[in-house]
Coordinates of C-alpha atoms in Angstrom, one line a residue:
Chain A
X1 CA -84.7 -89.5 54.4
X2 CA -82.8 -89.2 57.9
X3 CA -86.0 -87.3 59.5
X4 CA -88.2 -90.6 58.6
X5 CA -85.1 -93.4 60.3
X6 CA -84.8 -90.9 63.0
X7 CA -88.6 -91.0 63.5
X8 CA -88.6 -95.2 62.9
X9 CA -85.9 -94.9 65.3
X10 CA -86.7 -93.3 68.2
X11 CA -90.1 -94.3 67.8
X12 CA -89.4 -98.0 67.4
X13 CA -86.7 -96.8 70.8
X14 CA -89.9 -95.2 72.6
X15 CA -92.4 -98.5 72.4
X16 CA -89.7 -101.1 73.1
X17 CA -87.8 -99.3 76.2
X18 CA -91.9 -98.8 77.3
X19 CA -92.2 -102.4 77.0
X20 CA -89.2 -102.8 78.7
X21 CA -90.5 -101.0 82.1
X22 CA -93.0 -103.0 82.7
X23 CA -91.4 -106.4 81.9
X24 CA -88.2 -105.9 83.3
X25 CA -87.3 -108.5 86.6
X26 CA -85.3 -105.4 88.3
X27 CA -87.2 -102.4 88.9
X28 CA -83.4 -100.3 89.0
X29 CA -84.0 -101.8 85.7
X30 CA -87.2 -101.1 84.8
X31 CA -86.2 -97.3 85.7
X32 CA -83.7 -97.0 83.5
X33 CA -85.6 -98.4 80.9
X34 CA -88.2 -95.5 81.7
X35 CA -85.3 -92.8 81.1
X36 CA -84.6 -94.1 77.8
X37 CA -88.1 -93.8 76.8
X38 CA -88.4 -90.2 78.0
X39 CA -85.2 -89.5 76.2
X40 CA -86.3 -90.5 73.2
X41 CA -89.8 -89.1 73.6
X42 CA -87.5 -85.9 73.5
X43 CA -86.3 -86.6 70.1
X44 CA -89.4 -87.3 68.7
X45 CA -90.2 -83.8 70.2
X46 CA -87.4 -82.6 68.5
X47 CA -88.4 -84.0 65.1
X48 CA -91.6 -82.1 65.2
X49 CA -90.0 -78.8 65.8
X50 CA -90.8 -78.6 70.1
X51 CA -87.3 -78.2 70.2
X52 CA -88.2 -75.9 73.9
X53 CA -90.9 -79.0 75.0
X54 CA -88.0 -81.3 74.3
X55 CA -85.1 -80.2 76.6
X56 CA -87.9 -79.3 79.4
X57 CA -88.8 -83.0 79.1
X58 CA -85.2 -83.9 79.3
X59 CA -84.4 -81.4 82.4
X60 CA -87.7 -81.6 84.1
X61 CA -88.0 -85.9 83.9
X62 CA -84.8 -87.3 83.3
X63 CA -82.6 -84.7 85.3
X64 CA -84.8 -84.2 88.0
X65 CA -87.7 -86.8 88.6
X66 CA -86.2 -89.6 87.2
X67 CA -82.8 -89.3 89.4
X68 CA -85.2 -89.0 92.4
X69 CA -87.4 -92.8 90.8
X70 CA -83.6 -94.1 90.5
X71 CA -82.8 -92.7 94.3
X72 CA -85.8 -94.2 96.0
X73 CA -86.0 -97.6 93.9
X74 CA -82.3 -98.4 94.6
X75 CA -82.7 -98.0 98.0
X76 CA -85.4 -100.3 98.4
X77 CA -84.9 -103.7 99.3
X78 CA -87.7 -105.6 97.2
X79 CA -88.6 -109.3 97.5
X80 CA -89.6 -110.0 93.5
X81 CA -91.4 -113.2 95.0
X82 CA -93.3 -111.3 97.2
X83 CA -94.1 -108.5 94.7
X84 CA -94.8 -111.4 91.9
X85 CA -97.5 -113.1 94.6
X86 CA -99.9 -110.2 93.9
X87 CA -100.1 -110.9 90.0
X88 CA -103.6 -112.9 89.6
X89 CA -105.1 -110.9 92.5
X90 CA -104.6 -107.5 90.9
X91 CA -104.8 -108.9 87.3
X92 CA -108.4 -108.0 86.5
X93 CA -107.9 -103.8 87.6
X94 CA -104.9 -103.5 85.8
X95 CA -106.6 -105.0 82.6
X96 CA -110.0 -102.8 83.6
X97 CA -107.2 -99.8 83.1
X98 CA -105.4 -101.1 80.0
X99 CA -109.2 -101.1 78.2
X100 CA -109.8 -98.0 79.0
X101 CA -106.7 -96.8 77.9
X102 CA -107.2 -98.1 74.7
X103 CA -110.8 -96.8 74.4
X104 CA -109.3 -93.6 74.8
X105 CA -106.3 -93.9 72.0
X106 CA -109.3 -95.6 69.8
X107 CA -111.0 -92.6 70.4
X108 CA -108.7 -89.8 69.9
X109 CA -107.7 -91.9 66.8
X110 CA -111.6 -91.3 65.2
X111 CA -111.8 -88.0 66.6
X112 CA -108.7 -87.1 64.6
X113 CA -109.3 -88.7 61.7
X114 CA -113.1 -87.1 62.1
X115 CA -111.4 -83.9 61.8
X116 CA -113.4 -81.6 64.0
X117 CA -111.4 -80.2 66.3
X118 CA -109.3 -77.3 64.9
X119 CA -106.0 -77.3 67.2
X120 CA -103.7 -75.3 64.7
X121 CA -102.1 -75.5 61.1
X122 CA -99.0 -77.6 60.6
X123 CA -97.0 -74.3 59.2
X124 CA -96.5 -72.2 62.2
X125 CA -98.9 -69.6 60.7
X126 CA -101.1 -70.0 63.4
X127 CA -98.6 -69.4 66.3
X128 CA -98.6 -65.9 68.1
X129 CA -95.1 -64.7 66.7
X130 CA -95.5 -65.7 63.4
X131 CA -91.1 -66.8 62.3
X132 CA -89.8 -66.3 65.6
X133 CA -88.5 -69.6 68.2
X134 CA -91.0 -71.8 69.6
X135 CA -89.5 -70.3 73.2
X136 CA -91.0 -66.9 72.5
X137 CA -94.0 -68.1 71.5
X138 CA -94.8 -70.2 74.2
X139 CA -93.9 -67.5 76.1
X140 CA -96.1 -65.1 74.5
X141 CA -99.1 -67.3 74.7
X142 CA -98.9 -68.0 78.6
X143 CA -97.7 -64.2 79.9
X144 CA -100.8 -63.0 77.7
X145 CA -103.3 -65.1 77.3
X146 CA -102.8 -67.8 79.8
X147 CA -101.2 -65.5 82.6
X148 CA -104.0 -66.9 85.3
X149 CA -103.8 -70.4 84.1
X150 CA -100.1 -70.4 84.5
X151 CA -100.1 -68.6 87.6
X152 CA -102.8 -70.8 89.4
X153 CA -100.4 -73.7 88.0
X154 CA -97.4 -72.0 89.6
X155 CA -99.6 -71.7 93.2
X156 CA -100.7 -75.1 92.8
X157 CA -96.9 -76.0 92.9
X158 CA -96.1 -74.2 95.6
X159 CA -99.0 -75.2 97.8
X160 CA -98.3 -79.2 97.0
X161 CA -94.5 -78.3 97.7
X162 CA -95.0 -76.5 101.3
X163 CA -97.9 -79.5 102.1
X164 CA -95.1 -82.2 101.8
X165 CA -92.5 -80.3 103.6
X166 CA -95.3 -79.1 106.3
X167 CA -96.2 -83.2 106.5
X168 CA -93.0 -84.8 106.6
X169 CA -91.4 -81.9 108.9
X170 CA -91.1 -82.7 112.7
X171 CA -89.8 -80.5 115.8
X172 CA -87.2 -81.8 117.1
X173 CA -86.1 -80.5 120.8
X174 CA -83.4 -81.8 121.8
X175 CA -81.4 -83.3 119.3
X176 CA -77.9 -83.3 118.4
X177 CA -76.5 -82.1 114.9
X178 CA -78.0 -78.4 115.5
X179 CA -75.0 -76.2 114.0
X180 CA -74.6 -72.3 114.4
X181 CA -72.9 -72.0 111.4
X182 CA -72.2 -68.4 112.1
X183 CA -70.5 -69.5 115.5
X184 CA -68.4 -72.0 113.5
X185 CA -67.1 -69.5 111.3
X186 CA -66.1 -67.0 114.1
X187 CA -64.1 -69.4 115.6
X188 CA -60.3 -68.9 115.9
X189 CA -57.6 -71.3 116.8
X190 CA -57.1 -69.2 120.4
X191 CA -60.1 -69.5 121.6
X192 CA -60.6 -73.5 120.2
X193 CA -57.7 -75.0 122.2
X194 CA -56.4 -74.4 125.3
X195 CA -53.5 -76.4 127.3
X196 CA -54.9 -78.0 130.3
X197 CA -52.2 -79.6 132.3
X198 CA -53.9 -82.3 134.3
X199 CA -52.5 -83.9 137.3
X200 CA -51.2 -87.1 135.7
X201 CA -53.3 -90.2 135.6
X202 CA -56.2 -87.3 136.5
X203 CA -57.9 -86.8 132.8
X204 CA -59.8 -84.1 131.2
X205 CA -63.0 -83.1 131.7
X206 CA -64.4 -82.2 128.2
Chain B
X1 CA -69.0 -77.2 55.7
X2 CA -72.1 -78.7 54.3
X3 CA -71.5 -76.9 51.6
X4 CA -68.2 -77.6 51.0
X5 CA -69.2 -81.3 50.8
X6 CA -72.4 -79.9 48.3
X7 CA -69.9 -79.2 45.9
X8 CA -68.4 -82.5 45.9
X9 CA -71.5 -83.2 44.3
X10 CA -73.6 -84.9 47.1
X11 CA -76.8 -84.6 47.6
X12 CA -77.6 -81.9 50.4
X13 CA -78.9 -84.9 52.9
X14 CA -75.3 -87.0 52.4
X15 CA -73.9 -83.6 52.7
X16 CA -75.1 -82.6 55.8
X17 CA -74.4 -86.3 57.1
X18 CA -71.1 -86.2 56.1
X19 CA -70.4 -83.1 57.6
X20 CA -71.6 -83.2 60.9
X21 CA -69.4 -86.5 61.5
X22 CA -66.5 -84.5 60.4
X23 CA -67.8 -82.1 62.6
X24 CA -67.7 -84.2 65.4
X25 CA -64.8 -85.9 64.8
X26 CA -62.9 -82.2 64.6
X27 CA -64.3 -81.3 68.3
X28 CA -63.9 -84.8 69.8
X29 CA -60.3 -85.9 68.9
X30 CA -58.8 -82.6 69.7
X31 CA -61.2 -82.3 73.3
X32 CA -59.8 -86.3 73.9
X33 CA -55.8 -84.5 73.4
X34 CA -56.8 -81.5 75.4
X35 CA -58.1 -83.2 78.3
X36 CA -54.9 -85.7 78.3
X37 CA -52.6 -82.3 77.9
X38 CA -54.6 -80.3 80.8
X39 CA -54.8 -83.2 83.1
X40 CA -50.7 -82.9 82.9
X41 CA -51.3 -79.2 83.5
X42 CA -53.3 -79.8 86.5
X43 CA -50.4 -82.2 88.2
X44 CA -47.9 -79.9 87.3
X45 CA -50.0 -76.5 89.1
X46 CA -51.0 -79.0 92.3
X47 CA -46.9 -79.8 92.3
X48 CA -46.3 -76.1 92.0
X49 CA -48.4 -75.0 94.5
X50 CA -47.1 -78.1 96.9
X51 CA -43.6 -77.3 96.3
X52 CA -42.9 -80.4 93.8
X53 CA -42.0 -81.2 90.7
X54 CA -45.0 -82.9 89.2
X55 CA -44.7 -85.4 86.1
X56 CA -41.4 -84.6 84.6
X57 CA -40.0 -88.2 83.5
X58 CA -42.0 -89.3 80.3
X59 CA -40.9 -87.4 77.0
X60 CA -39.6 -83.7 77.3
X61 CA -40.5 -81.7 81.1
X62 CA -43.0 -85.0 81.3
X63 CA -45.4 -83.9 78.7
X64 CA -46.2 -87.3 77.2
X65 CA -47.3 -88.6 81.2
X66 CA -50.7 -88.6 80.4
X67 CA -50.3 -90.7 77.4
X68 CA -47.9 -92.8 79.1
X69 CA -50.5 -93.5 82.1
X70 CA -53.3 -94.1 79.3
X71 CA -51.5 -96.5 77.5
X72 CA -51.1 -98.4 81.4
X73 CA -54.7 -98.3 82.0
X74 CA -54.8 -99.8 78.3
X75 CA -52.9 -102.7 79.2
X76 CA -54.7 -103.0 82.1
X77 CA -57.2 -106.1 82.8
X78 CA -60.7 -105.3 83.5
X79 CA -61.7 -106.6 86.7
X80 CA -65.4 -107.1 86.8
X81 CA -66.8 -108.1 90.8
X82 CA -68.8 -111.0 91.1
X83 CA -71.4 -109.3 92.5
X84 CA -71.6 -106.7 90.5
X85 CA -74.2 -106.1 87.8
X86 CA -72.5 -106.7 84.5
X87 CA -74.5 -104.7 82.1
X88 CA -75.0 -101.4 84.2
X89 CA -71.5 -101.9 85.7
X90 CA -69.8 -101.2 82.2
X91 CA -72.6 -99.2 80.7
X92 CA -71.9 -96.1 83.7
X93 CA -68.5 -95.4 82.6
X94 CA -69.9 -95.3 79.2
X95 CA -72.6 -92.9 79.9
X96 CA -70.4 -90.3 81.9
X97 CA -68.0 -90.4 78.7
X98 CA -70.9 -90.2 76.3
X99 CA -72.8 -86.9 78.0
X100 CA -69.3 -85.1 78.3
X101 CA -68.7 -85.1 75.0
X102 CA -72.3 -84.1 74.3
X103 CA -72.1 -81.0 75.6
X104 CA -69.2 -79.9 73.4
X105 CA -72.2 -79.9 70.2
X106 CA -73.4 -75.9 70.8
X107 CA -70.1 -74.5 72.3
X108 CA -68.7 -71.8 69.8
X109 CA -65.4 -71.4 69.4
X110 CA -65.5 -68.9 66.8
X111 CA -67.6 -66.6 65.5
X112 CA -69.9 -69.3 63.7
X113 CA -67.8 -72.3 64.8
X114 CA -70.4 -74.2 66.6
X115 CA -71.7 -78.0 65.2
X116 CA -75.2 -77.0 66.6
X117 CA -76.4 -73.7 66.1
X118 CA -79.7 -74.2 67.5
X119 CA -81.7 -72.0 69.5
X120 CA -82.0 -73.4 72.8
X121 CA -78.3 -74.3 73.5
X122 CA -78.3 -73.4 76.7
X123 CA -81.1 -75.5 77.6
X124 CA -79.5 -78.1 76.1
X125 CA -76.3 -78.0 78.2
X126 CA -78.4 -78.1 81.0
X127 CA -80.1 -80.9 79.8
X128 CA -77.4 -82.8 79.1
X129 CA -75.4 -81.5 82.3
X130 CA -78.8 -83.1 84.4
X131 CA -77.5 -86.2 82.5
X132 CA -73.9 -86.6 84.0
X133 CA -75.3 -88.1 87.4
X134 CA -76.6 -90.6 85.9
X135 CA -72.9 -92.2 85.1
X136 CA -72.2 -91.6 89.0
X137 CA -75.8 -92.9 90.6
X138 CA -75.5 -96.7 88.2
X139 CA -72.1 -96.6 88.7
X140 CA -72.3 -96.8 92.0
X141 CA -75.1 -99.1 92.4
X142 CA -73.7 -101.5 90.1
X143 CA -70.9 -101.9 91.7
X144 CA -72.9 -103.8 94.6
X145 CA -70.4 -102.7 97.0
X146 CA -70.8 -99.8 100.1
X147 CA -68.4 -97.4 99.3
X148 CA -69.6 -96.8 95.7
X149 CA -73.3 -96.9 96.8
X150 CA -72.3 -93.8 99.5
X151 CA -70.8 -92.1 97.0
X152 CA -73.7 -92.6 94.4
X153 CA -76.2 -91.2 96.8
X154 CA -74.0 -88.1 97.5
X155 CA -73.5 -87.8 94.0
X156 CA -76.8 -87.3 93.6
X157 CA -78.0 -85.1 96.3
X158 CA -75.0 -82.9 95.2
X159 CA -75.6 -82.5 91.9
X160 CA -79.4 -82.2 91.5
X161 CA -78.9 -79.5 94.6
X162 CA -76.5 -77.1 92.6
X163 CA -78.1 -78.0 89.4
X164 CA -81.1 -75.5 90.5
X165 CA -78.8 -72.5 91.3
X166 CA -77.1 -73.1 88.4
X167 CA -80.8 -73.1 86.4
X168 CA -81.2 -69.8 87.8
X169 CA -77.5 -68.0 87.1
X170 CA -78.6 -68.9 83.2
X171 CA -81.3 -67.6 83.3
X172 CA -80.4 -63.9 84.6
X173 CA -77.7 -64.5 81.6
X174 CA -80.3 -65.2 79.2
X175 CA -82.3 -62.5 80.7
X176 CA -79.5 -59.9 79.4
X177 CA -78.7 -61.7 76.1
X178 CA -82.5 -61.9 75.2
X179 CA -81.6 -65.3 73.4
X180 CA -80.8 -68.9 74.5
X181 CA -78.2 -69.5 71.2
X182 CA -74.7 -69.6 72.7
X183 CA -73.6 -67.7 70.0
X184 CA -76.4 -65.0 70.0
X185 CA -75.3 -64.7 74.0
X186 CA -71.7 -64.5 72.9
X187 CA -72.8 -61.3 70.3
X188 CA -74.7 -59.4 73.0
X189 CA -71.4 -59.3 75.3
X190 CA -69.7 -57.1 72.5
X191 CA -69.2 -53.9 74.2
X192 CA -71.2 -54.7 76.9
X193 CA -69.2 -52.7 79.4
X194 CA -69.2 -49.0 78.8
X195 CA -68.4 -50.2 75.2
X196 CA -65.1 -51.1 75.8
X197 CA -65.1 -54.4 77.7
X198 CA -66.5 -57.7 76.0
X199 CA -68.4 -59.5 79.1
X200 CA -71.3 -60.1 80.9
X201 CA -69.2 -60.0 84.1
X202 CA -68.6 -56.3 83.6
X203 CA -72.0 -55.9 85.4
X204 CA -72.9 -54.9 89.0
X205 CA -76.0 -57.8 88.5
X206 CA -74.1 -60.4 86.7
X207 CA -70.7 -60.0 88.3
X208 CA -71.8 -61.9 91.9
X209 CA -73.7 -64.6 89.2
X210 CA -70.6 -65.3 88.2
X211 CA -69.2 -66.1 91.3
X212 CA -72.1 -68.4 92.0
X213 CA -71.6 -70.0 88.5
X214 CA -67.9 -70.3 89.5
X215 CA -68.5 -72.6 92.6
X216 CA -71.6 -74.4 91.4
X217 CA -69.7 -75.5 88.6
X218 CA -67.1 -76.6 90.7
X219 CA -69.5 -78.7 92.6
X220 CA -71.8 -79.9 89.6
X221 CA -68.5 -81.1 88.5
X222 CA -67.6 -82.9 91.9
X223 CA -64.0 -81.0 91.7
X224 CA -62.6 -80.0 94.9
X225 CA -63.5 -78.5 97.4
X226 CA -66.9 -80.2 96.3
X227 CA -65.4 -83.9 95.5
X228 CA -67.6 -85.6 98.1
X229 CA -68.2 -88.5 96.1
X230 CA -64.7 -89.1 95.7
X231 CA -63.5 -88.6 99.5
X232 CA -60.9 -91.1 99.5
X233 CA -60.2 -90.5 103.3
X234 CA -64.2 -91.6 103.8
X235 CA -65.3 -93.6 100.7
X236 CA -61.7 -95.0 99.6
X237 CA -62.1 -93.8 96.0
X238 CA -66.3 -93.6 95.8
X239 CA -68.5 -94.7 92.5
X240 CA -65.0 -95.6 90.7
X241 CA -64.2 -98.2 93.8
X242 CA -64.8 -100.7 91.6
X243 CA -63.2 -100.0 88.9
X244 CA -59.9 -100.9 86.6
X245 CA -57.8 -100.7 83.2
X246 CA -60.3 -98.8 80.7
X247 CA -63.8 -98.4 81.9
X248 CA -61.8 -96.3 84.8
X249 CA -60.1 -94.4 82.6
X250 CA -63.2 -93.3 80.6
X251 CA -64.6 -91.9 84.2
X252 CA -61.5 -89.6 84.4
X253 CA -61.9 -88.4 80.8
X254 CA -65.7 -87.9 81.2
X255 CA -64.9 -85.5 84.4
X256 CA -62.2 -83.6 82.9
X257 CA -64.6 -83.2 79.7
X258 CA -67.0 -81.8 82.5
X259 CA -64.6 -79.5 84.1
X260 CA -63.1 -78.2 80.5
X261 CA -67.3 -77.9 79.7
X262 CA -67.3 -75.8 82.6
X263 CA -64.1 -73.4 82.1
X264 CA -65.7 -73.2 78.4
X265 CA -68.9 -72.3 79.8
X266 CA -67.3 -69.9 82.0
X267 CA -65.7 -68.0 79.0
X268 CA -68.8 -68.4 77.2
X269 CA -71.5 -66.8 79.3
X270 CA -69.5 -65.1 81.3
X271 CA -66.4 -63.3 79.1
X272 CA -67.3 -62.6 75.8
X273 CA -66.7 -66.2 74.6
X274 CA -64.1 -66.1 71.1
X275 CA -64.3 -62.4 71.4
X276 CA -60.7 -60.4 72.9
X277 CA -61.3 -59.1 76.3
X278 CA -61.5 -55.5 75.0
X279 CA -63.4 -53.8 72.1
X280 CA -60.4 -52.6 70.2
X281 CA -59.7 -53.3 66.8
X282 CA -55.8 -54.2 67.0
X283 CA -57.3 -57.5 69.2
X284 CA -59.6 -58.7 66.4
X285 CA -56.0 -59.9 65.0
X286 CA -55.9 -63.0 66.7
X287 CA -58.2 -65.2 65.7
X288 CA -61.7 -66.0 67.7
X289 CA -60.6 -69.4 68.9
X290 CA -57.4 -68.8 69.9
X291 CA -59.3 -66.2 72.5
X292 CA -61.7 -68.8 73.2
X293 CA -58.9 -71.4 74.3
X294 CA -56.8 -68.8 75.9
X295 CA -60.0 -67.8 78.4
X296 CA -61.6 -71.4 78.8
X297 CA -57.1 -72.4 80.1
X298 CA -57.3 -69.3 82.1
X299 CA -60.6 -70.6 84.2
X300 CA -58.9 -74.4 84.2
X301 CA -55.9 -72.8 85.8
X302 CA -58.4 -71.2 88.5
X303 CA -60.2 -74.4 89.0
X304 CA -57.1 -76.5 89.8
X305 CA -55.7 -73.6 91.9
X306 CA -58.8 -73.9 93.8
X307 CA -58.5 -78.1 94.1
X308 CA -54.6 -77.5 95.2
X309 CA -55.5 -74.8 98.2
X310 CA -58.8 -75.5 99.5
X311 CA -59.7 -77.9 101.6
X312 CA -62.7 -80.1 101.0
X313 CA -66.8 -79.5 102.4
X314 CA -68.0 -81.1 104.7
X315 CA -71.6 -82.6 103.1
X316 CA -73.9 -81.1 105.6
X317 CA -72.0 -77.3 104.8
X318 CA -72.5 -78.8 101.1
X319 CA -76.0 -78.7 101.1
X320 CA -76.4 -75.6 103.4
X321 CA -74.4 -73.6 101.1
X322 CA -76.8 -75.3 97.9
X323 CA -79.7 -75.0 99.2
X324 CA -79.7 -72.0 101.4
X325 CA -77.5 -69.6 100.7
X326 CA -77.1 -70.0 96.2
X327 CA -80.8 -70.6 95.8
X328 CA -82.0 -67.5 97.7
X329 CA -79.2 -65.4 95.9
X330 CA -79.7 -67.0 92.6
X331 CA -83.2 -66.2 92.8
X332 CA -82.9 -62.6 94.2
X333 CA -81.1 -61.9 90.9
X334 CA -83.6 -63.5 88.8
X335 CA -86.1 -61.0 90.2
X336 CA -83.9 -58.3 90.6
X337 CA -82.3 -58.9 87.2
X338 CA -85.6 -59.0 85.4
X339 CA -86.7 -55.9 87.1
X340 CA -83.9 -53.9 86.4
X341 CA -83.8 -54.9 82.8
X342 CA -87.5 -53.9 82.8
X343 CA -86.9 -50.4 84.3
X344 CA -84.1 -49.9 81.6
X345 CA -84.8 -51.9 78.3
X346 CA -88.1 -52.6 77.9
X347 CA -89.3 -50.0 80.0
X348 CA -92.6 -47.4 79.0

């Protein structure tokens, strides 16, 4: 009885805050919107058992990339008339992609209901550790079986993370703000200030 | 307690229901007293330390101040700017208050005394603990005004910046408690050093983890020396700028939430959790919680000893320290954690 209104709920939650992002007039707006949907995306994973996929989604989306979509989106200063202007121009791609995005759901809904593909049984029998947490058996499945898979993944990453630092980083020469934080640390009151006695009306050279 | 409610002759749905709002209700309304009490213990250790007196004029040494000052914010009107944005204006405050008390769900305070026993707490306070900028970031740009914006921007920075290290210290934690249940981590400190001492700190690996925990939670908190986004000498009083009467009022009990979540998390993870310091039977007398609550006042006293003698960072030494001196650590104990416990516990 509560598992089905939880589902109604964040289901019902999921589809209207998706709605939401793309019809909201403020896109600090339509951001937030998005959070809520990827929150209660994580309860519906929660429902289902994915109680590990659940608080990754939540860590990984809304506590990381979703703060970083808030950052960038508040900091822009967007003309909506401007942004509105390219409606009937762009109309016909972004219905192109909506039909093929429902051609898709249309046909995972046959294949399902087709009943071909064998993914798993409902009970857990199916899973590595047969009774033990969803955690270790993710984790048994991509240290054994999936090791390279997960590893290339991990490369991947790191190779995408060190391009966008190696593109966005510049030498600068001669610029100021360059600290020696060690010299900073080292530095006692003594050797910081010293009394200088100018001639008067003379100054200081600093 | 479900079952308790079972015998009342409910159904076991109903039952459950009924007893997880109770269950709330008996961790939020004491947390809500406790965080008006310690916010009078923190005055009263910042006027120690400064040579003062600190609240002593409502009720008996001053002990009902914090009640006194919440019934004034009360009263209060709420002043909303003009050019603010309404909804996310008084929706912030409600967030921060909301995700401090969510945390509080898989904290044990005694052996089985947890409203959530599930098995990835920890993740789940770090999920939720990812959530507690958001209050900061809308606050500040609802408010429409510079200062709070500053803030909300440094709020952010800050707190996605330590949330990493802090991602890492668990993990070298769950690493030796093979679990992520808060109570399973809590079990696995019994006799963890030489026997005799209940903690994961009593560990050459865990010991400087702890530190790192210490100050990141300081700064995932925004608590001095870390309270950037509230520098009032640069950003007047940051993301709460804005602010009046009770929207205000819910920021400060949200943050103290936060800093009590931390203290508890500390005690936790760290120090044996509701079990007595030491492995000796004469200890077990005093009940789990009462440990608990003795250990979680112990690292309060140390955070607001901290916020009355250090001096706050500047943000560029804010990040450094983040990004490149507790990431590297953190993640040199990850590996040398795991390699250590594969060497010794699930070695040949």
């Amino acid at each position: 009885m509560i598992h089905i209104i939880a589902f109604y709920l964040f289901a019902a939650m999921v589809v209207a805050s998706g709605a939401f992002t793309i019809t909201a007039r403020n896109p600090v707006h339509s951001v937030l919107w998005l959070i809520l949907a990827f929150f209660n995306a994580a309860g519906l994973m929660v429902l289902v058992g994915a109680e590990f996929i659940a608080m990754l989604l939540v860590i990984v989306y809304v506590g990381a990339v979703a703060v970083l979509f808030l950052f960038v989106v508040m900091m822009l200063d967007i003309d909506f008339s401007e942004l509105r202007a390219g409606f009937v121009k762009n109309f016909p791609l972004g219905l192109s992609i909506a039909i093929i995005l429902a051609a898709e759901l249309f046909i995972g809904l046959v294949a399902y209901s087709g009943g071909k593909l064998e993914l798993g049984t409902p009970d857990g029998s199916a899973a590595p550790l047969v009774g033990e947490s969803n955690i270790e058996n993710i984790g048994a499945l991509l240290y054994t079986r999936y090791l390279f898979l997960f590893e290339s993944a991990g490369i991947i990453l790191l190779v995408a993370m060190i391009g966008a630092i190696v593109l966005t980083h510049r030498e600068r020469g001669n610029v100021r703000g360059h600290q020696n934080i060690s010299k900073q640390v080292r530095r006692r009151p003594d050797e910081a200030t010293y009394n200088a006695r100018p001639e008067i009306g003379a100054g200081v050279d600093l | 307690m479900t079952a308790f409610f079972e015998s009342l002759g409910m159904n076991y749905e109903w039952a459950w229901f009924i007893a997880t709002i109770c269950g709330i209700l008996l961790i939020a309304l004491p947390l809500m007293l406790a965080v008006a009490m310690i916010i009078y213990v923190d005055r009263k250790v910042w006027a120690a330390m400064a040579l003062r007196r600190g609240p002593n004029v409502v009720g008996p040494f001053g002990l009902l101040q914090s009640f006194a000052d919440g019934l004034k914010v009360f009263l209060q009107e709420t002043i909303i700017p003009s050019a603010a944005n309404k909804g996310l204006f008084l929706l912030a405050p409600i967030i921060t208050f909301t995700v401090a008390l969510m945390a509080w769900a898989v904290i044990p305070f005694s052996s089985g005394a947890v409203l959530a026993d599930i098995n990835v707490g920890l993740l789940y306070v770090l999920a939720i603990s990812s959530l507690g900028v958001y209050g900061v970031v809308i606050a500040g740009w609802a408010s429409n005004s510079k200062y709070p914006f500053f803030s909300a921007l440094r709020g952010a920075a800050q707190m996605i910046s330590y949330e990493v290290s802090i991602g890492f210290i668990l993990i070298c934690v769950i690493l030796y408690a093979g679990g992520n249940n808060l109570n399973g981590i809590v079990e696995s400190q019994r006799g963890f050093g030489l026997g005799i001492v209940n903690g994961f700190f009593f560990n050459l690996l865990l010991f400087p983890m702890w530190v790192l925990f210490l100050i990141s939670g300081m700064a995932e908190t925004a608590r001095a020396p870390f309270d950037l986004t509230e520098a009032e000498s640069e950003l007047v009083a940051g993301y709460q700028t804005e602010y009046s009467s009770m929207a205000f009022a819910l920021f400060w009990l949200g943050e103290y939430a936060n800093v009590l979540l931390m203290c508890a998390l500390n005690t936790t993870l760290f120090f044996g959790g509701w079990l007595p310091p030491l492995e000796w039977a004469p200890l077990y007398i005093v009940p789990g919680f009462i440990w608990f609550l003795l250990k979680t006042f112990f690292f309060f006293f140390v955070f607001s000893w901290v916020k009355a003698t250090v001096p706050r960072f500047r943000y560029d030494q804010l990040m450094r320290l983040g990004w490149k001196i507790f990431l590297p650590m953190s993640l040199l104990f990850v590996v040398l954690t795991s390699g250590w416990l594969m060497i010794t516990r699930y070695g040949a």
